[in-house]
Coordinates of N, CA and C in Angstrom, one line a residue:
Chain L
D1 N 110.0 -42.2 109.9 CA 111.3 -41.7 109.5 C 111.9 -42.4 108.3
Q2 N 111.6 -41.9 107.1 CA 112.0 -42.5 105.9 C 113.5 -42.2 105.7
Q3 N 114.4 -43.2 105.9 CA 115.8 -43.0 105.8 C 116.3 -43.1 104.3
V4 N 115.5 -43.7 103.5 CA 115.8 -43.8 102.0 C 114.6 -43.4 101.3
K5 N 114.8 -42.4 100.4 CA 113.6 -41.8 99.7 C 113.8 -41.8 98.2
Q6 N 112.8 -42.2 97.6 CA 112.7 -42.0 96.1 C 111.6 -41.1 95.8
N7 N 111.8 -39.9 95.5 CA 110.8 -38.8 95.5 C 110.0 -38.8 94.2
S8 N 110.4 -39.6 93.2 CA 109.7 -39.7 91.9 C 108.9 -41.0 91.9
P9 N 107.6 -41.0 92.0 CA 106.9 -42.2 92.0 C 106.9 -42.9 90.6
S10 N 107.1 -42.1 89.6 CA 107.1 -42.7 88.3 C 107.9 -41.9 87.3
L11 N 108.4 -42.6 86.2 CA 109.2 -41.9 85.2 C 108.9 -42.6 83.9
S12 N 108.7 -41.8 82.9 CA 108.3 -42.3 81.5 C 109.4 -41.8 80.6
V13 N 109.9 -42.8 79.8 CA 111.1 -42.5 78.9 C 110.9 -43.1 77.5
Q14 N 111.4 -42.5 76.5 CA 111.3 -43.1 75.2 C 112.4 -44.1 75.0
E15 N 112.1 -45.2 74.3 CA 113.1 -46.2 74.0 C 114.3 -45.6 73.4
G16 N 115.5 -46.0 73.8 CA 116.8 -45.5 73.3 C 117.3 -44.4 74.0
R17 N 116.5 -43.7 74.8 CA 116.9 -42.5 75.6 C 117.5 -43.0 76.9
I18 N 118.0 -42.0 77.7 CA 118.5 -42.3 79.0 C 117.4 -42.2 80.1
S19 N 117.4 -43.2 81.0 CA 116.6 -43.2 82.2 C 117.4 -42.8 83.4
I20 N 117.0 -41.9 84.2 CA 117.7 -41.5 85.4 C 116.8 -41.6 86.6
L21 N 117.1 -42.5 87.5 CA 116.3 -42.7 88.7 C 117.1 -42.2 89.9
N22 N 116.5 -41.5 90.7 CA 117.2 -40.8 91.8 C 116.8 -41.4 93.2
C23 N 117.7 -41.3 94.1 CA 117.5 -41.8 95.5 C 118.2 -40.9 96.5
D24 N 117.6 -40.5 97.6 CA 118.3 -39.8 98.6 C 118.2 -40.5 99.9
Y25 N 119.2 -40.3 100.8 CA 119.2 -41.0 102.1 C 119.6 -40.0 103.1
T26 N 119.2 -40.3 104.4 CA 119.5 -39.4 105.5 C 120.5 -40.0 106.5
N27 N 120.7 -41.3 106.5 CA 121.5 -41.9 107.5 C 123.0 -41.9 107.0
S28 N 123.8 -41.1 107.7 CA 125.2 -41.0 107.2 C 126.0 -42.3 107.5
M29 N 125.4 -43.2 108.2 CA 126.1 -44.5 108.5 C 126.0 -45.5 107.3
F30 N 125.1 -45.2 106.4 CA 124.9 -46.1 105.3 C 126.2 -46.1 104.4
D31 N 126.7 -47.3 104.1 CA 127.9 -47.4 103.3 C 127.9 -48.4 102.2
Y32 N 126.7 -48.9 101.9 CA 126.6 -49.8 100.8 C 125.2 -49.6 100.2
F33 N 125.1 -49.4 98.9 CA 123.8 -49.0 98.2 C 123.6 -49.9 97.1
L34 N 122.3 -50.3 96.9 CA 121.9 -51.2 95.9 C 120.7 -50.7 95.1
W35 N 120.5 -51.2 93.9 CA 119.3 -51.0 93.2 C 118.7 -52.4 92.8
Y36 N 117.4 -52.5 93.0 CA 116.7 -53.7 92.7 C 115.6 -53.3 91.7
K37 N 115.3 -54.3 90.9 CA 114.3 -54.2 89.8 C 113.2 -55.2 90.2
K38 N 111.9 -54.7 90.0 CA 110.8 -55.6 90.3 C 109.8 -55.6 89.2
Y39 N 109.5 -56.8 88.7 CA 108.4 -56.9 87.7 C 107.1 -57.3 88.5
P40 N 105.9 -57.1 88.0 CA 104.7 -57.4 88.6 C 104.6 -58.9 88.9
A41 N 104.1 -59.3 90.1 CA 103.9 -60.6 90.5 C 105.3 -61.4 90.7
E42 N 106.4 -60.7 90.8 CA 107.7 -61.3 91.0 C 108.3 -60.7 92.2
G43 N 109.3 -61.4 92.8 CA 110.1 -60.7 93.8 C 111.2 -59.8 93.2
P44 N 111.6 -58.8 94.0 CA 112.7 -57.9 93.5 C 114.0 -58.7 93.2
T45 N 114.7 -58.3 92.1 CA 115.9 -58.9 91.8 C 117.0 -57.9 91.8
F46 N 118.2 -58.3 92.3 CA 119.3 -57.4 92.4 C 119.8 -56.9 91.0
L47 N 120.1 -55.6 90.9 CA 120.5 -55.1 89.7 C 122.0 -54.6 89.7
I48 N 122.3 -53.7 90.6 CA 123.7 -53.2 90.7 C 123.9 -52.6 92.1
S49 N 125.1 -52.5 92.5 CA 125.4 -51.9 93.8 C 126.6 -51.0 93.8
I50 N 126.8 -50.3 94.8 CA 128.0 -49.4 94.9 C 128.4 -49.3 96.4
S51 N 129.7 -49.4 96.7 CA 130.2 -49.2 98.0 C 130.5 -47.7 98.2
S52 N 130.5 -47.3 99.5 CA 130.7 -45.8 99.7 C 132.1 -45.4 99.4
I53 N 133.0 -46.3 99.2 CA 134.4 -45.9 98.8 C 134.5 -45.5 97.3
K54 N 133.4 -45.8 96.6 CA 133.4 -45.4 95.1 C 132.4 -44.3 94.9
D55 N 132.5 -43.7 93.7 CA 131.5 -42.8 93.3 C 130.8 -43.2 92.0
K56 N 131.2 -44.3 91.5 CA 130.6 -44.8 90.2 C 130.8 -46.3 90.1
N57 N 129.8 -46.9 89.6 CA 129.9 -48.4 89.3 C 129.1 -48.6 88.0
E58 N 129.7 -49.4 87.1 CA 129.1 -49.6 85.8 C 128.9 -51.1 85.5
D59 N 127.8 -51.4 84.9 CA 127.6 -52.8 84.5 C 126.7 -52.8 83.3
G60 N 127.3 -52.8 82.2 CA 126.6 -52.8 80.9 C 125.9 -51.5 80.7
R61 N 124.6 -51.6 80.5 CA 123.8 -50.4 80.3 C 123.5 -49.6 81.6
F62 N 123.8 -50.2 82.7 CA 123.4 -49.7 84.0 C 124.7 -49.0 84.7
T63 N 124.5 -47.8 85.2 CA 125.6 -47.1 85.9 C 124.9 -46.5 87.2
V64 N 125.6 -46.7 88.3 CA 125.1 -46.1 89.5 C 126.2 -45.1 90.0
F65 N 125.7 -43.9 90.3 CA 126.5 -42.8 90.8 C 126.2 -42.5 92.2
L66 N 127.2 -42.3 93.0 CA 127.0 -41.9 94.4 C 127.7 -40.6 94.8
N67 N 126.9 -39.7 95.4 CA 127.4 -38.4 95.8 C 127.2 -38.4 97.4
K68 N 128.3 -38.8 98.1 CA 128.2 -38.9 99.5 C 127.9 -37.6 100.2
S69 N 128.5 -36.5 99.8 CA 128.3 -35.2 100.4 C 126.8 -34.8 100.3
A70 N 126.2 -35.1 99.2 CA 124.8 -34.8 99.0 C 123.8 -35.9 99.5
K71 N 124.4 -37.0 99.9 CA 123.6 -38.2 100.3 C 122.6 -38.5 99.2
H72 N 123.1 -38.7 98.0 CA 122.3 -38.9 96.9 C 122.9 -39.9 96.0
L73 N 122.1 -40.8 95.4 CA 122.6 -41.7 94.4 C 121.6 -41.8 93.2
S74 N 122.1 -42.1 92.1 CA 121.2 -42.2 90.9 C 121.6 -43.5 90.1
L75 N 120.6 -43.9 89.4 CA 120.8 -45.1 88.5 C 120.5 -44.6 87.1
H76 N 121.5 -44.8 86.2 CA 121.4 -44.4 84.8 C 121.3 -45.6 83.9
I77 N 120.3 -45.6 83.1 CA 120.1 -46.7 82.1 C 120.2 -46.2 80.7
V78 N 121.2 -46.6 80.0 CA 121.5 -46.1 78.7 C 121.9 -47.3 77.7
P79 N 121.2 -47.5 76.6 CA 119.9 -46.9 76.2 C 118.8 -47.7 76.9
S80 N 117.7 -47.0 77.2 CA 116.6 -47.6 77.8 C 115.8 -48.5 76.8
Q81 N 115.3 -49.6 77.3 CA 114.6 -50.6 76.5 C 113.2 -50.9 77.1
P82 N 112.3 -51.3 76.3 CA 110.9 -51.5 76.8 C 110.9 -52.6 77.9
G83 N 111.8 -53.6 77.8 CA 112.0 -54.6 78.8 C 112.5 -54.1 80.2
D84 N 113.0 -52.8 80.2 CA 113.4 -52.2 81.4 C 112.2 -51.7 82.3
S85 N 111.0 -51.7 81.7 CA 109.8 -51.2 82.4 C 109.6 -52.1 83.6
A86 N 109.6 -51.4 84.8 CA 109.5 -52.2 86.0 C 109.5 -51.2 87.2
V87 N 109.4 -51.6 88.4 CA 109.6 -50.8 89.6 C 111.0 -50.9 90.0
Y88 N 111.7 -49.8 90.3 CA 113.1 -49.8 90.7 C 113.1 -49.3 92.1
F89 N 113.8 -50.1 93.0 CA 113.9 -49.8 94.4 C 115.4 -49.5 94.7
C90 N 115.6 -48.5 95.4 CA 116.9 -48.1 95.9 C 117.0 -48.7 97.3
A91 N 118.1 -49.2 97.8 CA 118.3 -49.8 99.1 C 119.6 -49.4 99.7
A92 N 119.7 -49.4 101.0 CA 121.0 -49.0 101.6 C 121.2 -49.9 102.9
S93 N 122.5 -50.1 103.2 CA 122.8 -50.8 104.4 C 124.0 -50.1 105.1
A94 N 124.1 -50.4 106.4 CA 125.1 -49.8 107.2 C 126.0 -50.9 107.8
L95 N 127.3 -50.6 107.7 CA 128.3 -51.6 108.3 C 128.1 -51.7 109.8
Y96 N 127.8 -50.5 110.4 CA 127.6 -50.5 111.8 C 126.7 -49.4 112.2
S97 N 125.7 -49.7 113.0 CA 124.8 -48.7 113.5 C 124.2 -49.1 114.8
G98 N 125.0 -49.0 115.9 CA 124.6 -49.5 117.2 C 124.6 -51.0 117.2
G99 N 125.2 -51.6 116.1 CA 125.2 -53.1 116.1 C 123.9 -53.7 115.5
T100 N 122.9 -52.9 115.2 CA 121.6 -53.4 114.9 C 121.3 -53.4 113.4
S101 N 122.2 -52.7 112.6 CA 121.9 -52.5 111.2 C 122.8 -53.3 110.3
Y102 N 123.7 -54.0 110.9 CA 124.7 -54.8 110.1 C 124.1 -55.7 109.1
G103 N 124.3 -55.4 107.8 CA 123.7 -56.2 106.7 C 122.3 -56.0 106.5
K104 N 121.6 -55.2 107.2 CA 120.1 -55.0 107.1 C 119.9 -54.0 106.0
L105 N 119.0 -54.3 105.1 CA 118.7 -53.4 104.0 C 117.4 -52.6 104.2
T106 N 117.6 -51.2 104.0 CA 116.5 -50.3 104.1 C 116.2 -49.8 102.7
F107 N 114.9 -49.9 102.3 CA 114.5 -49.6 101.0 C 113.7 -48.3 100.9
G108 N 113.8 -47.7 99.7 CA 113.0 -46.6 99.3 C 111.6 -47.1 98.8
Q109 N 110.8 -46.1 98.4 CA 109.4 -46.4 98.1 C 109.3 -46.9 96.7
G110 N 110.3 -46.8 95.9 CA 110.2 -47.3 94.5 C 109.8 -46.3 93.5
T111 N 110.3 -46.5 92.3 CA 109.9 -45.6 91.1 C 109.5 -46.5 90.0
I112 N 108.3 -46.3 89.5 CA 107.8 -47.1 88.3 C 108.4 -46.5 87.0
L113 N 109.2 -47.2 86.4 CA 109.8 -46.8 85.1 C 109.0 -47.4 83.9
T114 N 108.6 -46.6 83.0 CA 107.9 -47.0 81.8 C 108.7 -46.6 80.6
V115 N 109.2 -47.5 79.8 CA 109.9 -47.2 78.6 C 109.0 -47.5 77.4
H116 N 108.7 -46.4 76.6 CA 107.8 -46.5 75.5 C 108.6 -46.8 74.2
P117 N 108.0 -47.8 73.4 CA 108.7 -48.1 72.2 C 108.7 -46.9 71.2
Chain Q
N1 N 118.2 -74.8 90.7 CA 118.5 -74.1 92.0 C 117.3 -73.2 92.4
A2 N 116.7 -73.5 93.6 CA 115.4 -72.9 94.0 C 115.7 -71.5 94.5
G3 N 116.8 -71.2 95.2 CA 117.0 -69.9 95.8 C 116.1 -69.7 97.1
V4 N 115.2 -68.8 97.0 CA 114.3 -68.5 98.1 C 112.9 -68.8 97.7
T5 N 112.3 -69.7 98.5 CA 110.9 -70.2 98.1 C 109.9 -69.8 99.2
Q6 N 108.8 -69.2 98.9 CA 107.8 -68.8 99.8 C 106.6 -69.7 99.6
T7 N 105.9 -70.0 100.8 CA 104.7 -70.8 100.7 C 103.7 -70.2 101.7
P8 N 102.4 -69.9 101.4 CA 101.8 -70.1 100.1 C 102.1 -68.9 99.2
K9 N 101.6 -68.9 98.0 CA 101.7 -67.7 97.1 C 100.5 -66.8 97.3
F10 N 99.4 -67.3 97.6 CA 98.2 -66.5 97.8 C 97.4 -67.0 99.0
R11 N 96.8 -66.1 99.8 CA 95.9 -66.5 100.9 C 94.9 -65.5 101.2
V12 N 93.7 -65.9 101.5 CA 92.7 -65.0 102.0 C 92.3 -65.4 103.4
L13 N 92.4 -64.5 104.4 CA 92.1 -64.8 105.8 C 90.9 -63.9 106.2
K14 N 90.2 -64.5 107.2 CA 89.2 -63.6 107.9 C 89.8 -62.9 109.1
T15 N 89.3 -61.8 109.4 CA 89.8 -61.0 110.5 C 89.8 -61.9 111.8
G16 N 91.0 -61.9 112.5 CA 91.1 -62.7 113.7 C 91.7 -64.1 113.5
Q17 N 91.7 -64.6 112.2 CA 92.3 -65.9 112.0 C 93.9 -65.8 112.1
S18 N 94.5 -66.9 112.2 CA 95.9 -67.0 112.3 C 96.5 -67.7 111.1
M19 N 97.8 -67.5 110.8 CA 98.4 -68.2 109.8 C 99.9 -68.1 109.9
T20 N 100.6 -69.0 109.2 CA 102.1 -68.9 109.1 C 102.5 -68.9 107.7
L21 N 103.4 -68.0 107.4 CA 104.1 -68.0 106.1 C 105.5 -68.6 106.2
L22 N 105.8 -69.5 105.3 CA 107.0 -70.2 105.3 C 108.0 -69.7 104.3
C23 N 109.2 -69.5 104.7 CA 110.3 -69.1 103.7 C 111.4 -70.2 103.9
A24 N 111.9 -70.7 102.7 CA 113.0 -71.6 102.7 C 114.0 -71.1 101.7
Q25 N 115.3 -71.2 102.1 CA 116.4 -70.9 101.2 C 117.4 -72.0 101.2
D26 N 118.0 -72.2 100.0 CA 119.0 -73.3 99.8 C 120.4 -72.8 99.5
M27 N 120.7 -71.6 99.9 CA 122.0 -70.9 99.6 C 122.9 -70.9 100.8
N28 N 122.5 -71.5 101.9 CA 123.2 -71.5 103.1 C 123.5 -70.1 103.7
H29 N 122.5 -69.2 103.5 CA 122.7 -67.8 103.9 C 122.4 -67.7 105.4
E30 N 123.2 -66.8 106.0 CA 123.1 -66.6 107.4 C 121.8 -65.7 107.8
Y31 N 121.7 -64.6 106.9 CA 120.6 -63.6 107.2 C 119.4 -64.0 106.5
M32 N 118.2 -63.8 107.1 CA 116.9 -63.9 106.5 C 116.0 -62.7 106.9
Y33 N 115.1 -62.3 106.0 CA 114.3 -61.1 106.3 C 112.9 -61.4 105.9
W34 N 112.0 -60.7 106.5 CA 110.6 -60.6 106.0 C 110.2 -59.1 105.8
Y35 N 109.8 -58.8 104.6 CA 109.4 -57.5 104.2 C 107.9 -57.5 103.8
R36 N 107.2 -56.4 103.9 CA 105.9 -56.2 103.3 C 106.0 -55.1 102.3
Q37 N 105.2 -55.2 101.3 CA 105.2 -54.2 100.2 C 103.8 -53.6 100.1
D38 N 103.6 -52.3 100.3 CA 102.3 -51.7 100.2 C 102.5 -50.5 99.2
P39 N 101.4 -50.1 98.5 CA 101.5 -49.1 97.5 C 102.0 -47.8 98.2
G40 N 103.1 -47.2 97.5 CA 103.6 -45.9 98.0 C 104.5 -46.0 99.2
M41 N 104.7 -47.2 99.7 CA 105.5 -47.4 101.0 C 106.8 -48.1 100.7
G42 N 106.9 -48.7 99.6 CA 108.2 -49.5 99.3 C 108.1 -50.8 100.1
L43 N 109.3 -51.2 100.4 CA 109.5 -52.5 101.1 C 109.9 -52.2 102.5
R44 N 109.0 -52.6 103.5 CA 109.3 -52.3 104.9 C 109.6 -53.6 105.6
L45 N 110.7 -53.5 106.4 CA 111.2 -54.7 107.1 C 110.3 -55.0 108.3
I46 N 109.9 -56.2 108.4 CA 109.0 -56.6 109.5 C 109.9 -57.2 110.7
H47 N 110.6 -58.3 110.4 CA 111.5 -58.9 111.3 C 112.7 -59.5 110.4
Y48 N 113.8 -59.7 111.1 CA 114.9 -60.3 110.4 C 115.7 -61.2 111.4
S49 N 116.6 -62.0 110.8 CA 117.3 -63.0 111.6 C 118.8 -63.0 111.1
V50 N 119.7 -62.9 112.0 CA 121.1 -62.9 111.6 C 121.8 -64.3 111.8
G51 N 121.0 -65.3 112.1 CA 121.5 -66.6 112.2 C 120.5 -67.5 112.8
E52 N 120.7 -68.8 112.7 CA 119.8 -69.8 113.3 C 119.6 -69.5 114.8
G53 N 118.3 -69.5 115.2 CA 117.9 -69.3 116.6 C 117.9 -67.8 117.0
T54 N 118.1 -66.9 116.1 CA 118.1 -65.5 116.4 C 117.0 -64.8 115.6
T55 N 116.3 -63.8 116.2 CA 115.4 -62.9 115.5 C 115.5 -61.5 116.0
A56 N 115.1 -60.6 115.2 CA 115.1 -59.2 115.6 C 114.0 -58.4 115.0
K57 N 113.6 -57.3 115.6 CA 112.5 -56.5 115.0 C 113.0 -55.6 114.0
G58 N 112.2 -55.4 112.9 CA 112.4 -54.4 111.9 C 111.6 -53.1 112.1
E59 N 111.2 -52.5 111.0 CA 110.5 -51.2 111.1 C 109.0 -51.4 111.6
V60 N 108.4 -52.5 111.1 CA 107.0 -52.6 111.4 C 106.7 -54.0 112.0
P61 N 107.1 -54.3 113.2 CA 107.0 -55.7 113.7 C 105.7 -56.0 114.4
D62 N 104.9 -55.0 114.7 CA 103.7 -55.2 115.5 C 102.6 -56.1 114.8
G63 N 102.1 -57.1 115.5 CA 101.1 -58.0 114.9 C 101.8 -59.3 114.3
Y64 N 103.1 -59.3 114.3 CA 103.8 -60.4 113.6 C 104.8 -61.1 114.6
N65 N 105.0 -62.4 114.4 CA 106.0 -63.1 115.2 C 106.8 -63.9 114.2
V66 N 108.0 -64.2 114.5 CA 108.9 -65.0 113.6 C 109.7 -66.1 114.4
S67 N 110.1 -67.1 113.7 CA 111.0 -68.1 114.3 C 112.0 -68.6 113.2
R68 N 113.2 -68.8 113.7 CA 114.3 -69.3 112.9 C 114.9 -70.5 113.6
L69 N 114.2 -71.7 113.6 CA 114.6 -72.9 114.3 C 115.7 -73.6 113.5
K70 N 115.6 -73.5 112.1 CA 116.6 -74.1 111.2 C 117.2 -73.0 110.4
K71 N 118.4 -73.1 110.0 CA 119.1 -72.1 109.3 C 118.4 -71.8 107.9
Q72 N 117.9 -72.8 107.3 CA 117.3 -72.6 106.0 C 115.9 -72.1 106.0
N73 N 115.2 -72.1 107.2 CA 113.8 -71.7 107.2 C 113.6 -70.5 108.1
F74 N 112.6 -69.6 107.7 CA 112.3 -68.4 108.4 C 110.8 -68.3 108.4
L75 N 110.1 -68.4 109.5 CA 108.6 -68.5 109.5 C 108.1 -67.1 110.0
L76 N 107.0 -66.6 109.4 CA 106.4 -65.4 109.8 C 104.9 -65.8 110.2
G77 N 104.6 -65.4 111.4 CA 103.3 -65.8 111.9 C 102.4 -64.5 112.2
L78 N 101.1 -64.7 111.9 CA 100.1 -63.7 112.2 C 99.2 -64.4 113.2
E79 N 99.2 -63.9 114.4 CA 98.3 -64.6 115.4 C 96.9 -64.3 115.3
S80 N 96.6 -63.0 115.0 CA 95.2 -62.6 114.8 C 95.1 -61.5 113.7
A81 N 94.9 -62.0 112.5 CA 95.0 -61.2 111.3 C 94.0 -60.0 111.4
A82 N 94.5 -58.9 110.8 CA 93.7 -57.6 110.7 C 93.7 -57.1 109.3
P83 N 92.7 -56.4 108.9 CA 92.7 -55.9 107.5 C 93.9 -55.1 107.1
S84 N 94.5 -54.4 108.1 CA 95.7 -53.6 107.9 C 96.9 -54.5 107.5
Q85 N 96.8 -55.8 107.7 CA 97.9 -56.7 107.3 C 97.7 -57.2 105.9
T86 N 96.7 -56.8 105.2 CA 96.6 -57.1 103.8 C 97.8 -56.4 103.0
S87 N 98.6 -57.3 102.4 CA 99.8 -56.8 101.8 C 100.4 -57.9 100.9
V88 N 101.5 -57.6 100.3 CA 102.3 -58.6 99.7 C 103.6 -58.8 100.5
Y89 N 103.9 -60.0 100.9 CA 105.0 -60.3 101.8 C 106.1 -60.9 101.0
F90 N 107.3 -60.4 101.3 CA 108.5 -60.9 100.6 C 109.5 -61.4 101.7
C91 N 110.0 -62.6 101.4 CA 111.1 -63.1 102.2 C 112.4 -62.9 101.4
A92 N 113.5 -62.7 102.1 CA 114.8 -62.5 101.4 C 115.9 -63.2 102.3
S93 N 117.0 -63.5 101.7 CA 118.1 -64.0 102.4 C 119.4 -63.4 101.9
S94 N 120.4 -63.4 102.7 CA 121.7 -62.8 102.3 C 122.8 -63.5 103.1
R95 N 124.1 -63.4 102.6 CA 125.2 -64.0 103.3 C 125.4 -63.3 104.6
G96 N 125.0 -62.0 104.6 CA 125.2 -61.2 105.8 C 126.6 -60.5 105.7
G97 N 126.9 -59.6 106.6 CA 128.2 -58.9 106.6 C 128.2 -57.8 105.6
P98 N 129.3 -57.1 105.4 CA 129.3 -56.0 104.5 C 129.2 -56.3 103.0
N99 N 128.6 -55.3 102.3 CA 128.6 -55.4 100.9 C 128.0 -56.7 100.3
T100 N 126.9 -57.1 100.8 CA 126.2 -58.3 100.3 C 124.8 -57.9 99.9
E101 N 124.3 -58.5 98.8 CA 123.0 -58.3 98.4 C 122.0 -59.4 98.9
A102 N 120.7 -59.0 99.0 CA 119.7 -60.0 99.4 C 119.0 -60.6 98.2
F103 N 118.6 -61.8 98.3 CA 117.9 -62.5 97.3 C 116.5 -62.7 97.8
F104 N 115.5 -62.4 96.9 CA 114.1 -62.4 97.3 C 113.3 -63.6 96.8
G105 N 112.3 -64.0 97.5 CA 111.3 -65.0 97.0 C 110.3 -64.3 96.1
Q106 N 109.4 -65.0 95.7 CA 108.4 -64.5 94.7 C 107.3 -63.8 95.3
G107 N 107.1 -63.8 96.6 CA 106.1 -63.1 97.3 C 104.9 -63.9 97.7
T108 N 104.2 -63.5 98.7 CA 102.9 -64.0 99.1 C 101.9 -62.9 99.2
R109 N 100.8 -63.0 98.4 CA 99.8 -62.0 98.5 C 98.7 -62.4 99.5
L110 N 98.6 -61.6 100.6 CA 97.7 -61.9 101.6 C 96.6 -60.9 101.7
T111 N 95.4 -61.4 101.7 CA 94.2 -60.5 101.9 C 93.5 -60.9 103.1
V112 N 93.2 -59.9 104.0 CA 92.5 -60.1 105.2 C 91.2 -59.4 105.1
V113 N 90.1 -60.2 105.2 CA 88.7 -59.6 105.0 C 87.9 -59.5 106.3

């Protein structure tokens, strides 16, 4: 039962254009969402997050949008740069879910972003 | 500042052998996690701990055991390695509680032959 899904295994974008990475979730108890970036042979690094009380959070070139009714979030990168080429993971956590999910992160499958010069 | 450190970085095991992966964090975090990453599967939670002396099962706990005897360390054990446990293993830690992100180690690439 995949509670967090990233349905696009890969995305290719031209430098300077917008990259849009998508993520869907099924657990309505999730209330905190994060994006991680991962380069080869390195551990994932935190990129940006959003709480369920917001629908948008911005940090420089990165913006995350949350649509709670659709159980969908997206990460926008504008403008995209070749250094953004990496695997992007969406993750979610629940404040409370039978007491067992507090602070626990559930990840999606990841999307490989390639930004061409 | 080291953050989260995993030992070893690479290991090759024969089927049936045992080993322990060590994770150490210096951020005084309450929560620690072990994930495995496989192609097309993302990061799947094996076991986690919400504090010293506690452990809990994640999504894929079978074949693994863990211990959290000290707050800063989280050990992942494979008692009898199988080829299906060939993977990249990541340890992570977080403050715990709401709205907190996890910090990851650099990973351990394990091959079971």
